[in-house]
Coordinates of C-alpha atoms and ligand atoms in Angstrom, one line a residue:
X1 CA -17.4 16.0 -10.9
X2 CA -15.9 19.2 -12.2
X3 CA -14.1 19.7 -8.9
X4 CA -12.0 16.5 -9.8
X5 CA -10.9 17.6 -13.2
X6 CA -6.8 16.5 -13.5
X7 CA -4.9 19.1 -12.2
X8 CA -1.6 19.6 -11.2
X9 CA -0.9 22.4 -9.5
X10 CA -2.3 25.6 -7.2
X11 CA -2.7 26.1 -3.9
X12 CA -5.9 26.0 -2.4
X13 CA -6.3 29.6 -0.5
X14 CA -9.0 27.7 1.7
X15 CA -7.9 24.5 3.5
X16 CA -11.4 24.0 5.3
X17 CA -14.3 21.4 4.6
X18 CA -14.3 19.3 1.9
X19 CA -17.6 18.0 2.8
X20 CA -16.6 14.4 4.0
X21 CA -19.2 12.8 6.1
X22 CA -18.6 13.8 9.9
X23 CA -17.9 10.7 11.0
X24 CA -15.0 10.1 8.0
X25 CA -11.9 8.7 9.5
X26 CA -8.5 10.9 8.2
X27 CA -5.4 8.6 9.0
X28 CA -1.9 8.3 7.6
X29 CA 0.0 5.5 6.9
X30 CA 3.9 4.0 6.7
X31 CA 5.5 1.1 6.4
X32 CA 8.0 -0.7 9.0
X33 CA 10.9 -1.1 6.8
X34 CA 10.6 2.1 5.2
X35 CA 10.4 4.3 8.5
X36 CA 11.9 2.1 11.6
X37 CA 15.3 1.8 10.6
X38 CA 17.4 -0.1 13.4
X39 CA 17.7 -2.8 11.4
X40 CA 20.0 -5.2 13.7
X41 CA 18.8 -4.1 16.9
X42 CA 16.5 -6.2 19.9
X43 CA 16.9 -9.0 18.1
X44 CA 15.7 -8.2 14.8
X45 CA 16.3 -10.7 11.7
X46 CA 17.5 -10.1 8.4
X47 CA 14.2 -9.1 5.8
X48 CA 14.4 -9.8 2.1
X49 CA 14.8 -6.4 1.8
X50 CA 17.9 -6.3 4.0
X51 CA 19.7 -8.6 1.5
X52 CA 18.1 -7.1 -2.2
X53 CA 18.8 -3.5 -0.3
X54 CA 22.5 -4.2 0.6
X55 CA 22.6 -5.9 -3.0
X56 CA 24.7 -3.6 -5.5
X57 CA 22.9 -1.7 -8.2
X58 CA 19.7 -3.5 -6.7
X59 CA 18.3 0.2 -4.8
X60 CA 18.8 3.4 -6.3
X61 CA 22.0 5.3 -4.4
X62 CA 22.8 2.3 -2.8
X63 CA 20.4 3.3 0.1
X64 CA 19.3 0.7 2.8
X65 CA 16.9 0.5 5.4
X66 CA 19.4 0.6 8.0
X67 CA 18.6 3.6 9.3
X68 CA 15.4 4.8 7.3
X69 CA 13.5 7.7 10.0
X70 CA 14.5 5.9 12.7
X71 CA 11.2 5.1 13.9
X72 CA 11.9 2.9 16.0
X73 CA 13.7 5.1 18.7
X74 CA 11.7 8.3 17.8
X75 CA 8.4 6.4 17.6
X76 CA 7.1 9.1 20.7
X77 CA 7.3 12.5 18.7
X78 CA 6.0 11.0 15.4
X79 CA 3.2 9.7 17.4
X80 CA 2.7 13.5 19.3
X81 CA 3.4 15.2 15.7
X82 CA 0.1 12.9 14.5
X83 CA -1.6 13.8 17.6
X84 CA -1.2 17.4 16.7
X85 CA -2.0 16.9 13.2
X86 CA -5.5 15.5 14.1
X87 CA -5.2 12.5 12.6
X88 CA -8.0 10.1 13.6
X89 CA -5.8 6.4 12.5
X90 CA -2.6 5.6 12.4
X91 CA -1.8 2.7 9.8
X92 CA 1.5 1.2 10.8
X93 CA 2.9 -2.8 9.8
X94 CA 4.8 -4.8 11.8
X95 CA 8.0 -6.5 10.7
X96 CA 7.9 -9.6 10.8
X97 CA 11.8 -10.3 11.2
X98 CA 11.2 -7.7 13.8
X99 CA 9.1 -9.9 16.3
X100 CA 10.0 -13.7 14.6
X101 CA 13.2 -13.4 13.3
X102 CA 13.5 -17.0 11.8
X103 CA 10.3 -16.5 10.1
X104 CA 9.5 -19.7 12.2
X105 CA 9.1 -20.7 16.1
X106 CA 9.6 -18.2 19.0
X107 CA 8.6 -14.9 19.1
X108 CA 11.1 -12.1 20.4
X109 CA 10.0 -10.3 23.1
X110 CA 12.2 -7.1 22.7
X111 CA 10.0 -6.9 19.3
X112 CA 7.3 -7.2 20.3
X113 CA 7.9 -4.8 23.7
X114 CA 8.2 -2.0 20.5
X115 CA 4.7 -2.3 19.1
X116 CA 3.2 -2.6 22.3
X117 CA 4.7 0.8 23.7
X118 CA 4.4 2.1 20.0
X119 CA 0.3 1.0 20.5
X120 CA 0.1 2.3 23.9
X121 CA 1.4 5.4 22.9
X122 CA -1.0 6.0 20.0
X123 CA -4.3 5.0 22.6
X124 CA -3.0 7.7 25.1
X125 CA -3.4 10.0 22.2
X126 CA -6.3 9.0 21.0
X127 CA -5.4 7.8 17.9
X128 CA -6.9 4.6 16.2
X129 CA -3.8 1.8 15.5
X130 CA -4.1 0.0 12.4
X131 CA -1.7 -2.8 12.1
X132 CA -0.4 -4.4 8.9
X133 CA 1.0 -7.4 9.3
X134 CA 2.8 -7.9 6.1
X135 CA 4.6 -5.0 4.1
X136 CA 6.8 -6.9 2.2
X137 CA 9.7 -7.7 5.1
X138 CA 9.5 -11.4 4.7
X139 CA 11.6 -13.2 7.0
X140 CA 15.1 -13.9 4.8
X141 CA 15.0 -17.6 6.4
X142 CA 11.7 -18.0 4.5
X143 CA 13.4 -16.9 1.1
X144 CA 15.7 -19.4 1.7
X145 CA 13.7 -22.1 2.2
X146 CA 11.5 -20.9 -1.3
X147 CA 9.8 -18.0 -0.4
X148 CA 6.0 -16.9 -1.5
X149 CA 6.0 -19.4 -4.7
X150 CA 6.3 -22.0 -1.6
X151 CA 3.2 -23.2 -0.3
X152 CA 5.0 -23.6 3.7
X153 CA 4.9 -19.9 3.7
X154 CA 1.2 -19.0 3.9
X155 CA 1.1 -21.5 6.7
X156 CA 4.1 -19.5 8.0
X157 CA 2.3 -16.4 7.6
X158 CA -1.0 -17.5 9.9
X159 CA 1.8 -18.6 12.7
X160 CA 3.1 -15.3 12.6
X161 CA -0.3 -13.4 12.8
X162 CA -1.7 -15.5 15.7
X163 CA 1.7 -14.6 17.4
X164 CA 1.3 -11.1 16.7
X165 CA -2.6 -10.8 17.2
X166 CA -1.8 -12.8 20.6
X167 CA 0.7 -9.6 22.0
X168 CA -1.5 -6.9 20.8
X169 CA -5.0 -8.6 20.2
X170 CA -6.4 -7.2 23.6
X171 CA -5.3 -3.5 22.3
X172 CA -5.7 -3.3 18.1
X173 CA -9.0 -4.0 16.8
X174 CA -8.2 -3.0 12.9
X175 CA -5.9 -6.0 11.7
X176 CA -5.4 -5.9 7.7
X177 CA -3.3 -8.7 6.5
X178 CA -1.3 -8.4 3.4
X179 CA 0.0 -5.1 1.4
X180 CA -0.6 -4.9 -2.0
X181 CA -0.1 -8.1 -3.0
X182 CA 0.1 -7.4 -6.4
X183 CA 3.6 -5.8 -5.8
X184 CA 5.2 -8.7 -3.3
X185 CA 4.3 -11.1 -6.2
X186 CA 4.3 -9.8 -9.5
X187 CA 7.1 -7.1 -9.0
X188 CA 9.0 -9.3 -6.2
X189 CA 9.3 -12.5 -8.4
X190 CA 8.0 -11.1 -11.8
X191 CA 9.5 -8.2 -12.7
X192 CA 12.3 -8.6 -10.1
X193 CA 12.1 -4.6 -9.6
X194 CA 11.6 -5.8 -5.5
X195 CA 13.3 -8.1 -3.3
X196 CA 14.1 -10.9 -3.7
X197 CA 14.7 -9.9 -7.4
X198 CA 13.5 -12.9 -8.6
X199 CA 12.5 -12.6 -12.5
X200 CA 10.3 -15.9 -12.5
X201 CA 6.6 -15.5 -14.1
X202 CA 5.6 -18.8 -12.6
X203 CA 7.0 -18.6 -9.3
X204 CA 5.0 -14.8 -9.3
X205 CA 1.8 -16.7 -10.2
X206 CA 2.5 -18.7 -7.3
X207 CA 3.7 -16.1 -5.1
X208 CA 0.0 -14.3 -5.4
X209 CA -1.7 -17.6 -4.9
X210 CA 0.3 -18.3 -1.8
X211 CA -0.1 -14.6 -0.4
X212 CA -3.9 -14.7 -0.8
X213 CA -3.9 -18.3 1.1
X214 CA -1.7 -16.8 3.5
X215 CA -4.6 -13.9 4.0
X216 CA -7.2 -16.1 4.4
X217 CA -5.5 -18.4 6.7
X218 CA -4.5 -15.3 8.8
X219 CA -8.1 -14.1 8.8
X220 CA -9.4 -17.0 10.2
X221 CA -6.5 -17.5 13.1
X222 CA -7.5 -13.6 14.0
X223 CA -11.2 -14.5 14.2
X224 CA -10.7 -17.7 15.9
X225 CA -8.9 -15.5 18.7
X226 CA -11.1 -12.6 18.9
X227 CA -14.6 -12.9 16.0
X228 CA -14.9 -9.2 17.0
X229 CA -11.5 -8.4 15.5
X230 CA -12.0 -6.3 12.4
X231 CA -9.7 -7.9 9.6
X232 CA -9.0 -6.6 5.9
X233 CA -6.2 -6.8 3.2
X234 CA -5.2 -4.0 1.3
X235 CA -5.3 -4.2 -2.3
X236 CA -3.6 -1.9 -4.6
X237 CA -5.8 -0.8 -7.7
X238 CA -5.8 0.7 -10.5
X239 CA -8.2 2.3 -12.9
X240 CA -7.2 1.1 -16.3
X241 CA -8.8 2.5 -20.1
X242 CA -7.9 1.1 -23.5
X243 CA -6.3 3.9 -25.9
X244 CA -8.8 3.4 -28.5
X245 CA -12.1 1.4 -28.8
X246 CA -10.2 -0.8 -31.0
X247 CA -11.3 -4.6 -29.9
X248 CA -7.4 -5.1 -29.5
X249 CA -7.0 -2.3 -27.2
X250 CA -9.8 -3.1 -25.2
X251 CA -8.1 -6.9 -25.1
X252 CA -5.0 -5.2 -23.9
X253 CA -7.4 -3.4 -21.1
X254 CA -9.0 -6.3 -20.1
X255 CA -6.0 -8.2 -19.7
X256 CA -4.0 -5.6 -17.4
X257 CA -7.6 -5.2 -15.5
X258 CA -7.4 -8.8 -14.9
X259 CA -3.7 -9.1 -13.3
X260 CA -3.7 -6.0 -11.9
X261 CA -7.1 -6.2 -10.1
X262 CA -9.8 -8.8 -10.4
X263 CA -6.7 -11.3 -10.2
X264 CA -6.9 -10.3 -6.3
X265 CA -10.3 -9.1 -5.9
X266 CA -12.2 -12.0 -7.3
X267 CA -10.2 -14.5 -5.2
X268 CA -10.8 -12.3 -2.0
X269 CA -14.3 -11.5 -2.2
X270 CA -15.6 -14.1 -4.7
X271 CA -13.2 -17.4 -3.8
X272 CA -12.7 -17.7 -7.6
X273 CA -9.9 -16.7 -10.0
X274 CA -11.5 -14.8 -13.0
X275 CA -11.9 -17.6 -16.0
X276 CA -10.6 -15.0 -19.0
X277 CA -6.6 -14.1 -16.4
X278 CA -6.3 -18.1 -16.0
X279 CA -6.8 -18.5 -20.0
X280 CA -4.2 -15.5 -20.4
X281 CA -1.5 -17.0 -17.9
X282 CA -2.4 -20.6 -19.4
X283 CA 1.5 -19.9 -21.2
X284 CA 2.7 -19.3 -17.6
X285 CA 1.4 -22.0 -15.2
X286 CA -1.4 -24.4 -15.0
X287 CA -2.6 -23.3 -12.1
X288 CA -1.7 -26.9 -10.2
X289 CA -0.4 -24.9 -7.1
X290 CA -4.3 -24.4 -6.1
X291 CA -5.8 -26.8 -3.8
X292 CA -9.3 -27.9 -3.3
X293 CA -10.3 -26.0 -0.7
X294 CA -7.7 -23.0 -0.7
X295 CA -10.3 -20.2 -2.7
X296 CA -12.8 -21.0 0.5
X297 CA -9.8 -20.0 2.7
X298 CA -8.9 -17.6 0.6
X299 CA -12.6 -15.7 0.7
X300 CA -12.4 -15.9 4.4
X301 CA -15.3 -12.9 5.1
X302 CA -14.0 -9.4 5.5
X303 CA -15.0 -6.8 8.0
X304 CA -13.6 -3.8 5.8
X305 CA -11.6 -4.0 2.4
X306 CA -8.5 -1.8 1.8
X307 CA -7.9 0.3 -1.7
X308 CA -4.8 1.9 -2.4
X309 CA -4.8 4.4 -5.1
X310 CA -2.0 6.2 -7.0
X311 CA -2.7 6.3 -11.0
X312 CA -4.5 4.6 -13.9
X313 CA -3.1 2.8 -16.3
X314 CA -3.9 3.7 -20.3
X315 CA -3.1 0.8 -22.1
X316 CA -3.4 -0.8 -25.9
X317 CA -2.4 -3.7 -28.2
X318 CA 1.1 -4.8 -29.0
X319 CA 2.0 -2.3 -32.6
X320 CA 2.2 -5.1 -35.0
X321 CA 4.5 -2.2 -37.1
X322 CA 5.5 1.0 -37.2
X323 CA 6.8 3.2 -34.4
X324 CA 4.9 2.1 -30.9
X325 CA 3.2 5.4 -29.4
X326 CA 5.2 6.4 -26.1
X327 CA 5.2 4.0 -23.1
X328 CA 6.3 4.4 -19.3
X329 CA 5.6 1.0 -17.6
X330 CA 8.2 -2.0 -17.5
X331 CA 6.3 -5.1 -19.1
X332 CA 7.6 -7.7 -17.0
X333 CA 5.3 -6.7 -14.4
X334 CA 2.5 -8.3 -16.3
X335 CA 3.3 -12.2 -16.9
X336 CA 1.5 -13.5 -20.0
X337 CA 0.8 -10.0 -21.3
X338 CA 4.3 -8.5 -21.8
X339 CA 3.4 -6.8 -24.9
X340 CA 0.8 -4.5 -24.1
X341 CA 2.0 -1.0 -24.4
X342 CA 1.1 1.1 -21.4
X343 CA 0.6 5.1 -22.8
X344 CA 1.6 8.5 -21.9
X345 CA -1.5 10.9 -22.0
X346 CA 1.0 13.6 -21.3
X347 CA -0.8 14.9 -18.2
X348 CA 0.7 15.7 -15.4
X349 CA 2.9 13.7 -13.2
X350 CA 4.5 12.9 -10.0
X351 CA 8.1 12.4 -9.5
X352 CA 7.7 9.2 -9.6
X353 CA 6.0 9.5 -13.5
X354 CA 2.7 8.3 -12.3
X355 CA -0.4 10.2 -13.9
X356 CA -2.3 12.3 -12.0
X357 CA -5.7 11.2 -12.7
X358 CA -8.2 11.3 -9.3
X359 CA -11.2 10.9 -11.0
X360 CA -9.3 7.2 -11.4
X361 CA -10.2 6.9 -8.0
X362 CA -13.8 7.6 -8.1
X363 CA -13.9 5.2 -11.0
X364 CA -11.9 2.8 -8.7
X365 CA -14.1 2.9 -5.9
X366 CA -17.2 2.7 -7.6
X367 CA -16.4 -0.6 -9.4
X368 CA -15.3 -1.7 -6.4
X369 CA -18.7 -0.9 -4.8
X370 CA -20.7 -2.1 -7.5
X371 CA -19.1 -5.3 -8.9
X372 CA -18.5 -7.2 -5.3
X373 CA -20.2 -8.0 -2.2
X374 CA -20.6 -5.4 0.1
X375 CA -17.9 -4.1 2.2
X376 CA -17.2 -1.1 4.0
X377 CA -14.0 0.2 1.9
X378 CA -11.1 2.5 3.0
X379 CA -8.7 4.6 1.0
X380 CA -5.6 3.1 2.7
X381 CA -2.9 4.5 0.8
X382 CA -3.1 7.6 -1.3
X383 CA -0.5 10.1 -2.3
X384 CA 2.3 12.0 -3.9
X385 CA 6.1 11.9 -4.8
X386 CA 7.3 15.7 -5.3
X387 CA 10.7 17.2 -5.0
X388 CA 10.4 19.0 -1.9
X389 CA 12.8 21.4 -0.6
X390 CA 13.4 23.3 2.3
X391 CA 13.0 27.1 1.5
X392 CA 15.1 29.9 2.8
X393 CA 12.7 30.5 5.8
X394 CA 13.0 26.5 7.1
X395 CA 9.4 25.5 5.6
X396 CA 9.2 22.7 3.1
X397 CA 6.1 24.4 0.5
X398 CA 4.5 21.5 -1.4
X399 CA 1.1 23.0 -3.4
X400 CA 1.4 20.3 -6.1
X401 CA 1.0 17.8 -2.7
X402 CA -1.6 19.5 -1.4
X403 CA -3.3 19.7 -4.7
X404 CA -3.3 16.2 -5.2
X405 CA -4.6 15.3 -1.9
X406 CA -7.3 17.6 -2.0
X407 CA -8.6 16.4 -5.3
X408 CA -8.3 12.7 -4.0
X409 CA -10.3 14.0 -1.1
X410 CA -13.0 15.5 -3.4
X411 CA -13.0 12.3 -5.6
X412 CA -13.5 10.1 -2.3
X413 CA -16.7 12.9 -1.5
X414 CA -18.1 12.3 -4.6
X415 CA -17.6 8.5 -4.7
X416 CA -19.5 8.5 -1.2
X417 CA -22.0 10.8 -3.0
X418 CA -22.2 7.8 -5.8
X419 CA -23.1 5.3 -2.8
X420 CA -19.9 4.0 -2.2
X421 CA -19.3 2.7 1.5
X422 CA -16.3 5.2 1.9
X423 CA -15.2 5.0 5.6
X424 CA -11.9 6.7 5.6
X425 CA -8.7 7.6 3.9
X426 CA -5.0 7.4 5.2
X427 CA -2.5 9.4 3.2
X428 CA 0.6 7.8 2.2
X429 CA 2.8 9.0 3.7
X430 CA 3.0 10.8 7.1
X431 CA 6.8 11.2 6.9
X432 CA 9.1 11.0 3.8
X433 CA 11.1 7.4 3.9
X434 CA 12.1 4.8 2.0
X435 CA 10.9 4.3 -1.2
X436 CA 11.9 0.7 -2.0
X437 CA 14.0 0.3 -5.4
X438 CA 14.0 4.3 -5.4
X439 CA 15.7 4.4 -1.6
X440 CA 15.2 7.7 -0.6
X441 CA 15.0 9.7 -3.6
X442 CA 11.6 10.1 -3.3
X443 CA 9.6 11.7 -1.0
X444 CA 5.7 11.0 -0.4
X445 CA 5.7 12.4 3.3
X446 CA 3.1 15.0 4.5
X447 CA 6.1 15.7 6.8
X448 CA 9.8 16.6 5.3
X449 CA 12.6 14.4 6.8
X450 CA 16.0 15.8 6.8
X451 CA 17.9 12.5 6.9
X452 CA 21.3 13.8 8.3
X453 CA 19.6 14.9 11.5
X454 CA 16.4 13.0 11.2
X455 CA 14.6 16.1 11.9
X456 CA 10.5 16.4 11.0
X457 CA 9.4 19.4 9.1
X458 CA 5.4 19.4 8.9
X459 CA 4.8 20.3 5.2
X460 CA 2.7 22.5 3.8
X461 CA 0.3 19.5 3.2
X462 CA 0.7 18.3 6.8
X463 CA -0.9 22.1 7.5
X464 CA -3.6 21.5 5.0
X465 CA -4.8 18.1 5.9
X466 CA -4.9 19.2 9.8
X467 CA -7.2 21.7 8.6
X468 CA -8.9 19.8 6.8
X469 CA -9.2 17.1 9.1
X470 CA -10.0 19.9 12.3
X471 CA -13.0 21.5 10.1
X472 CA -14.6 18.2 9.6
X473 CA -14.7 17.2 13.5
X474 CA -16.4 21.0 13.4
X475 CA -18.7 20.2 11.4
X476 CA -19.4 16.8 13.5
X477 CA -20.2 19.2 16.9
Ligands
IFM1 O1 5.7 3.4 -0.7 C1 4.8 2.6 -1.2 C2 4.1 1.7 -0.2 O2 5.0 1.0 0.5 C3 3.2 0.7 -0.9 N1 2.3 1.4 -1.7 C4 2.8 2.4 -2.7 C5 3.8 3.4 -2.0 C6 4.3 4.4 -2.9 O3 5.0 3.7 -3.9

C-alpha cells in the first residue's frame, strides 16, 4: 500500500503500466445535461434542472445547461478524440426529457435518432457504450405532478427504460439505471443544494425509496426484453472514519455510514433497509411509503454494481460545548443526523474541497466485496476538480490530475490484489462541463473545454491515461 499514501501533487515522469489486469476496462464518463447542451432543440422537454438552473442565485454564475459542450451537435469528434485516447467504454446517460419529454406517453423520435447515431458512432470505433438512464434530468412534468417522493414516478421511470432499452436494446448491452442516488434524493429534496431545491427530509426519505423501486422496476423491464442485457446502478460511496474512538464518534460514523451507503446498498443487494438508519430516521418518517413487496423489486439481481468514488468523510459527535473542531460538509444532507460534525484532516484537496484520500477507495471497494453478495464491481466515476489553465504554449498542464488518477488507479490494483472483483474504471470526466450548483466553475475533464469556442484541449491527464491505457493492451499481446 505505500504507493497509495495521500498525495497531492508531482508528476509521474513514467506514464506506463500500472499493473491492471490485461483485460481491465479504462472508460470515461459524462453526463447528458452536463455535456449536450441544446437544451430546446428536436423536441426536447424542460428537466428539473432547466427550471432550478434558470432559477436566480440557485447555480453558481448563473450558468445553465443551455449550451453546456455542446455535445449534442459535436457528439462525432468527442467520440474520435476517445477513440484516440484508447478508451475501451464510454459511459454516457440519456435524458430523459430528451427522448419523453412529458415524462409520460410517446417517445420522440428526433431524441432518440441522437443516441442511436451517438451509439453507432462509438461501435464503429470500437468503443464499448454504457448507457445511464437516469442522471438527474427528471422530466419537469414529473416534478409537477410530485416528483421522486411520489410513488407514480418509479412506475414512470420503468416506462421510460423499456422505451429507451426498446430503441437501443439491439445495440447497448451495459444498461445501469440510476446515478447516485444518494444525491437526486438527499441533496435534491434534502438539502435542496440540487434541483428541484426542495428542503423536505421526508419527501428525501421518500425520494430514495422511490428511486430504488424505480431501479428495480427498470431492471426487470430490461431483462424481460433482453435476460442477456447486463444491468447495474451506480452508487456513490464513501469511505467514512470516526475522529476519535470515542463511542459518540463512532455513533456519528455509523450513522453517516448508514445514509450515505448501506441506506442504498442493503436495499439493492440485500432487499432490506439496515434496522440501526430506520431507528435514526424514525424522527423523519415512518417508513409507510414502503410496500409489501417493493425491497424484492428493489433487489432485482445485478449483472455488475457501479462505485463512484471521490473522498471520505471524517466525522464525530455533535460538541456538547466549547468551540466545534473545523467542519466542511452542509448538515442538511444527512436527515435525522444533522448534527454530526464532518472534519478537516487538513490534507490536501480538490477545488471542490473534497480530501484526497485514495486509499478510501481501496477501503471502499473491499467492504463492498466483502460485506455483499458477489458482484463484479466497476469504478464508474472517479476524479478531480483543479484549476486548470491554458499555458502560454496552448497546453492545459494538470499534474495534481494526473496524480490523483494515478493513485486511484494504484488503489483499484491493489483492491484487485485484495480479491476484489475489480472490472474497470471510467474517469470522471472526459471533458470539463457542468458541474451542477457549481455551473461551470469547476473543471473535472481529462480534456480542457474552452467554452467561448467550445474547443477540446486533451490535458495532460488525457496524455497520461492514453498511456496508461495503450501499455496495458501491451501487456495483453
Ligand atoms: O459531476 C458529478 C457527476 O454528475 C456525479 N458524480 C459526481 C460528479 C462530480 O461532482
Amino acid at each position: 500500500m505505500n504507493d497509495i499514501q495521500v498525495t497531492s501533487s508531482g508528476v509521474l515522469a513514467q506514464p506506463a503500466s500500472l499493473d491492471l489486469p490485461p483485460d481491465f476496462r479504462f472508460g470515461v464518463a459524462t453526463a447528458a445535461y452536463q455535456i449536450e447542451g441544446a437544451a430546446a432543440e428536436d423536441g426536447r422537454g424542460p428537466s428539473i434542472w432547466d427550471a432550478f438552473s434558470h432559477t436566480p442565485g440557485r447555480v453558481h454564475g448563473s450558468d445553465t445547461g443551455d449550451v453546456a459542450c455542446d455535445h449534442y451537435h459535436r457528439y462525432p469528434q468527442d467520440v474520435t478524440l476517445m477513440a484516440e485516447l484508447g478508451v475501451t467504454d464510454y459511459r454516457f446517460s440519456v435524458s430523459w426529457p430528451r427522448v419523453q419529454p412529458a415524462g409520460s406517453g410517446p417517445a420522440n423520435q428526433l431524441g432518440l435518432d441522437f443516441y442511436r447515431r451517438l451509439v453507432d458512432e462509438l461501435l464503429r470505433h470500437g468503443v464499448e457504450p454504457r448507457l445511464t438512464l437516469y442522471h438527474w434530468d427528471l422530466p419537469a412534468p414529473l416534478e409537477e405532478a410530485g416528483g421522486w417522493p411520489a410513488r407514480d414516478t418509479a412506475g414512470r421511470f420503468a416506462d421510460y427504460a423499456e422505451l429507451v432499452h426498446a430503441a437501443l436494446g439491439d445495440r447497448v448491452r451495459h444498461w445501469m439505471t440510476v446515478n447516485e442516488p444518494y444525491c437526486s434524493s438527499f441533496l435534491g429534496y434534502g438539502s435542496g443544494d440540487h434541483a428541484p431545491g426542495r428542503r423536505e427530509g421526508p419527501a428525501a426519505v421518500r425520494a430514495a425509496h422511490h428511486l430504488l423501486l424505480g431501479h428495480g422496476l427498470a431492471v426487470q423491464a430490461i431483462r424481460a426484453a433482453d435476460p442477456a442485457a447486463r444491468v447495474s446502478i451506480a452508487l456513490n460511496l464513501y469511505a467514512v472514519s470516526a475522529y476519535s474512538d470515542s463511542d459518540a464518534d463512532a455513533d456519528a460514523a455509523r450513522r453517516i455510514d448508514g445514509l450515505a451507503n448501506r441506506f442504498f446498498l442493503d436495499p439493492v443487494l440485500r432487499g432490506q433497509y439496515p434496522a440501526d438508519v430506520v431507528a435514526d430516521l424514525a424522527p423523519v418518517t415512518d417508513f409507510d411509503h414502503v410496500r409489501d413487496g417493493d425491497l424484492e423489486i428493489v433487489a432485482s439481481p445485478l449483472a455488475e454494481l457501479g462505485i463512484n468514488y471521490y473522498s471520505r468523510y471524517v466525522v464525530a459527535a455533535p460538541e456538547p460545548a466549547g468551540p466545534p473542531p473545523a467542519y466542511w460538509r452542509p448538515s442538511s444532507c444527512w436527515p435525522g443526523s444533522e448534527n454530526v460534525r464532518f472534519l478537516d484532516r487538513g490534507l490536501a484537496r480538490t477545488a471542490m474541497g473534497w480530501e484526497i484520500d485514495p486509499a478510501g477507495l481501496v477501503e471502499v471497494l473491499t467492504r463492498v466485496a466483502r460485506e455483499y453478495p458477489a458482484v463484479p464491481l466497476y469504478v464508474t466515476e472517479n476524479g478531480a476538480a483543479f484549476e486548470d489553465h491554458v499555458g502560454a504554449d496552448g497546453e492545459v498542464d494538470d499534474p495534481e490530475r494526473v496524480a490523483f488518477l494515478r493513485d486511484h488507479l494504484l488503489a483499484c490494483r491493489e483492491a484487485i490484489a485484495q480479491g476484489v472483483p475489480l472490472v474497470g474504471y471510467f474517469a470522471w470526466s472526459l471533458l470539463d462541463n457542468f458541474e451542477w450548483a457549481w455551473g461551470y466553475s469547476q473543471r473535472f475533464g481529462i480534456v480542457y473545454v474552452d467554452y467561448g469556442t467550445q474547443r477540446r484541449i486533451p490535458k495532460s491527464s488525457a496524455r497520461w491515461y492514453a498511456d496508461v491505457i495503450r501499455s496495458a493492451g501491451l501487456r495483453a499481446e
